[in-house]
Amino acid sequence: MDFYLSTSIDAIDRSHIYHFLRACIFQSSFSSPVEDKLIQGCKVLDIGCGAATWLLELSTKYKNSYFYGVDIKPIYPQEIKPYNLEFIKADVTDRLSFNDDEFDFTHVEFMSFVFTSNQWDFVLSELIRVTKPGGYIEVAGRRNGYVGEGPIFRKLTDASNYIHCF
C-alpha cells in the first residue's frame, strides 16, 4: 500500500489536536459500550494508529487492558510507552498477524480516504476475523455532513476538514 498521509511534525500535532477536540466534544474517546470491559481488562486493536494518541490515552487510563497499534509507518513512540501497549509495523491491506477472535474491541479512525473500496472490503473482513464474537468494531472518521447537524456542529466539521487538508 502506498502511504500518502503526511508524517510531518505539524501533521502529527494536528492529529493530536483533533483527537483531544473530538474527545472533549463527545466526552469520550470511543463510542462503543466497552468501558466496563476496558476497566476489567480486555484486548484492544487500533488499525492505522499513526502517532498513537488514542492508544496512549486509553492504555494509560485502562491499565488492566492490553492495547495493540498497527501502522505501516512507524511514527508512534518507539521507546517511551505504557507497559500495556505494543506497536506493530504492518500493512493492514495484508492479512493481519493476529489469531482469529483475539480482540474484544477493534478501532479504526481517520482512515476513510486511505483505502480503495476493495481494500476496505478486505480490511473490514480482517477486523471481523480478529474480533471476538460479541466484541466491538468501531470505525470512526470525518464526513462531509451529518444528518440533522446544526450550524455550530457544521462549523466544527468544516474546521476539522480544514485542519486535515494539509
GROMACS .gro file of C-alpha atoms in nm:
model
  166
    1MET     CA    1   0.000   0.000   0.000
    2ASP     CA    2   0.133   0.344  -0.086
    3PHE     CA    3   0.145   0.569   0.218
    4TYR     CA    4   0.037   0.918   0.124
    5LEU     CA    5  -0.064   1.083   0.452
    6SER     CA    6   0.178   1.337   0.589
    7THR     CA    7   0.402   1.237   0.877
    8SER     CA    8   0.540   1.586   0.935
    9ILE     CA    9   0.554   1.722   1.289
   10ASP     CA   10   0.276   1.970   1.202
   11ALA     CA   11   0.052   1.692   1.068
   12ILE     CA   12   0.115   1.483   1.379
   13ASP     CA   13   0.035   1.782   1.601
   14ARG     CA   14  -0.289   1.838   1.408
   15SER     CA   15  -0.388   1.475   1.463
   16HIS     CA   16  -0.325   1.517   1.839
   17ILE     CA   17  -0.535   1.836   1.844
   18TYR     CA   18  -0.820   1.674   1.653
   19HIS     CA   19  -0.818   1.372   1.885
   20PHE     CA   20  -0.849   1.583   2.200
   21LEU     CA   21  -1.102   1.819   2.042
   22ARG     CA   22  -1.322   1.525   1.945
   23ALA     CA   23  -1.282   1.362   2.288
   24CYS     CA   24  -1.376   1.690   2.459
   25ILE     CA   25  -1.684   1.745   2.244
   26PHE     CA   26  -1.815   1.389   2.273
   27GLN     CA   27  -1.686   1.339   2.631
   28SER     CA   28  -1.523   1.012   2.530
   29SER     CA   29  -1.256   0.872   2.303
   30PHE     CA   30  -1.482   0.594   2.178
   31SER     CA   31  -1.850   0.531   2.106
   32SER     CA   32  -1.877   0.157   2.163
   33PRO     CA   33  -2.012   0.042   2.503
   34VAL     CA   34  -1.680  -0.106   2.617
   35GLU     CA   35  -1.595   0.099   2.927
   36ASP     CA   36  -1.665  -0.190   3.168
   37LYS     CA   37  -1.456  -0.430   2.958
   38LEU     CA   38  -1.170  -0.181   2.946
   39ILE     CA   39  -1.179  -0.139   3.324
   40GLN     CA   40  -1.190  -0.516   3.385
   41GLY     CA   41  -0.925  -0.593   3.125
   42CYS     CA   42  -0.952  -0.678   2.757
   43LYS     CA   43  -0.753  -0.671   2.433
   44VAL     CA   44  -0.784  -0.371   2.203
   45LEU     CA   45  -0.656  -0.329   1.846
   46ASP     CA   46  -0.617   0.007   1.672
   47ILE     CA   47  -0.562  -0.008   1.295
   48GLY     CA   48  -0.377   0.283   1.135
   49CYS     CA   49  -0.273   0.411   1.476
   50GLY     CA   50  -0.049   0.689   1.341
   51ALA     CA   51   0.111   0.884   1.624
   52ALA     CA   52  -0.090   0.670   1.869
   53THR     CA   53  -0.265   0.950   2.058
   54TRP     CA   54  -0.578   0.737   2.104
   55LEU     CA   55  -0.378   0.434   2.221
   56LEU     CA   56  -0.156   0.633   2.458
   57GLU     CA   57  -0.458   0.791   2.624
   58LEU     CA   58  -0.651   0.466   2.666
   59SER     CA   59  -0.357   0.246   2.767
   60THR     CA   60  -0.270   0.495   3.041
   61LYS     CA   61  -0.629   0.515   3.166
   62TYR     CA   62  -0.719   0.143   3.143
   63LYS     CA   63  -0.422  -0.034   3.297
   64ASN     CA   64  -0.588  -0.380   3.308
   65SER     CA   65  -0.633  -0.388   2.931
   66TYR     CA   66  -0.376  -0.456   2.660
   67PHE     CA   67  -0.353  -0.238   2.352
   68TYR     CA   68  -0.202  -0.308   2.010
   69GLY     CA   69  -0.144  -0.046   1.742
   70VAL     CA   70  -0.078  -0.129   1.378
   71ASP     CA   71   0.050   0.116   1.119
   72ILE     CA   72   0.254   0.094   0.801
   73LYS     CA   73   0.459   0.400   0.901
   74PRO     CA   74   0.622   0.386   1.246
   75ILE     CA   75   0.554   0.740   1.372
   76TYR     CA   76   0.430   0.608   1.706
   77PRO     CA   77   0.657   0.623   2.013
   78GLN     CA   78   0.937   0.368   1.990
   79GLU     CA   79   1.083   0.386   2.341
   80ILE     CA   80   0.855   0.558   2.590
   81LYS     CA   81   0.516   0.393   2.615
   82PRO     CA   82   0.296   0.225   2.877
   83TYR     CA   83   0.371  -0.141   2.960
   84ASN     CA   84   0.032  -0.249   2.824
   85LEU     CA   85   0.085  -0.104   2.475
   86GLU     CA   86   0.257  -0.267   2.179
   87PHE     CA   87   0.312  -0.136   1.828
   88ILE     CA   88   0.342  -0.343   1.513
   89LYS     CA   89   0.462  -0.210   1.179
   90ALA     CA   90   0.242  -0.374   0.918
   91ASP     CA   91   0.035  -0.310   0.609
   92VAL     CA   92  -0.327  -0.370   0.706
   93THR     CA   93  -0.418  -0.450   0.347
   94ASP     CA   94  -0.230  -0.776   0.402
   95ARG     CA   95  -0.352  -1.043   0.640
   96LEU     CA   96  -0.308  -0.929   1.000
   97SER     CA   97  -0.069  -1.139   1.208
   98PHE     CA   98  -0.327  -1.194   1.484
   99ASN     CA   99  -0.530  -1.503   1.564
  100ASP     CA  100  -0.899  -1.531   1.488
  101ASP     CA  101  -1.125  -1.397   1.767
  102GLU     CA  102  -0.834  -1.234   1.953
  103PHE     CA  103  -0.965  -0.883   2.034
  104ASP     CA  104  -1.258  -0.755   2.239
  105PHE     CA  105  -1.251  -0.411   2.078
  106THR     CA  106  -1.114  -0.313   1.737
  107HIS     CA  107  -1.083   0.052   1.639
  108VAL     CA  108  -1.018   0.234   1.310
  109GLU     CA  109  -1.027   0.611   1.285
  110PHE     CA  110  -0.947   0.870   1.017
  111MET     CA  111  -0.878   0.604   0.754
  112SER     CA  112  -1.179   0.669   0.530
  113PHE     CA  113  -0.970   0.818   0.248
  114VAL     CA  114  -0.677   0.579   0.276
  115PHE     CA  115  -0.825   0.262   0.127
  116THR     CA  116  -1.000   0.184  -0.200
  117SER     CA  117  -1.339   0.015  -0.171
  118ASN     CA  118  -1.180  -0.325  -0.245
  119GLN     CA  119  -0.920  -0.263   0.025
  120TRP     CA  120  -1.196  -0.162   0.266
  121ASP     CA  121  -1.373  -0.492   0.197
  122PHE     CA  122  -1.056  -0.680   0.289
  123VAL     CA  123  -0.971  -0.463   0.592
  124LEU     CA  124  -1.324  -0.497   0.732
  125SER     CA  125  -1.315  -0.875   0.682
  126GLU     CA  126  -0.986  -0.883   0.876
  127LEU     CA  127  -1.137  -0.676   1.157
  128ILE     CA  128  -1.427  -0.920   1.177
  129ARG     CA  129  -1.186  -1.213   1.175
  130VAL     CA  130  -0.969  -1.086   1.463
  131THR     CA  131  -1.257  -0.954   1.677
  132LYS     CA  132  -1.414  -1.197   1.924
  133PRO     CA  133  -1.780  -1.289   1.889
  134GLY     CA  134  -1.966  -1.030   2.096
  135GLY     CA  135  -1.675  -0.787   2.059
  136TYR     CA  136  -1.698  -0.441   1.909
  137ILE     CA  137  -1.560  -0.296   1.588
  138GLU     CA  138  -1.562   0.083   1.579
  139VAL     CA  139  -1.493   0.264   1.252
  140ALA     CA  140  -1.483   0.639   1.307
  141GLY     CA  141  -1.391   0.932   1.092
  142ARG     CA  142  -1.492   1.256   0.933
  143ARG     CA  143  -1.780   1.301   0.696
  144ASN     CA  144  -1.880   1.596   0.485
  145GLY     CA  145  -2.213   1.629   0.662
  146TYR     CA  146  -2.424   1.475   0.936
  147VAL     CA  147  -2.799   1.421   0.943
  148GLY     CA  148  -2.965   1.693   1.148
  149GLU     CA  149  -2.646   1.886   1.217
  150GLY     CA  150  -2.695   2.240   1.338
  151PRO     CA  151  -2.493   2.547   1.244
  152ILE     CA  152  -2.241   2.514   1.529
  153PHE     CA  153  -2.169   2.147   1.461
  154ARG     CA  154  -2.140   2.228   1.089
  155LYS     CA  155  -1.872   2.489   1.171
  156LEU     CA  156  -1.687   2.226   1.372
  157THR     CA  157  -1.695   1.971   1.089
  158ASP     CA  158  -1.587   2.240   0.842
  159ALA     CA  159  -1.298   2.334   1.072
  160SER     CA  160  -1.195   1.970   1.111
  161ASN     CA  161  -1.186   1.934   0.733
  162TYR     CA  162  -0.959   2.237   0.720
  163ILE     CA  163  -0.734   2.102   0.993
  164HIS     CA  164  -0.674   1.780   0.797
  165CYS     CA  165  -0.636   1.918   0.447
  166PHE     CA  166  -0.261   1.986   0.472
   0.00000   0.00000   0.00000
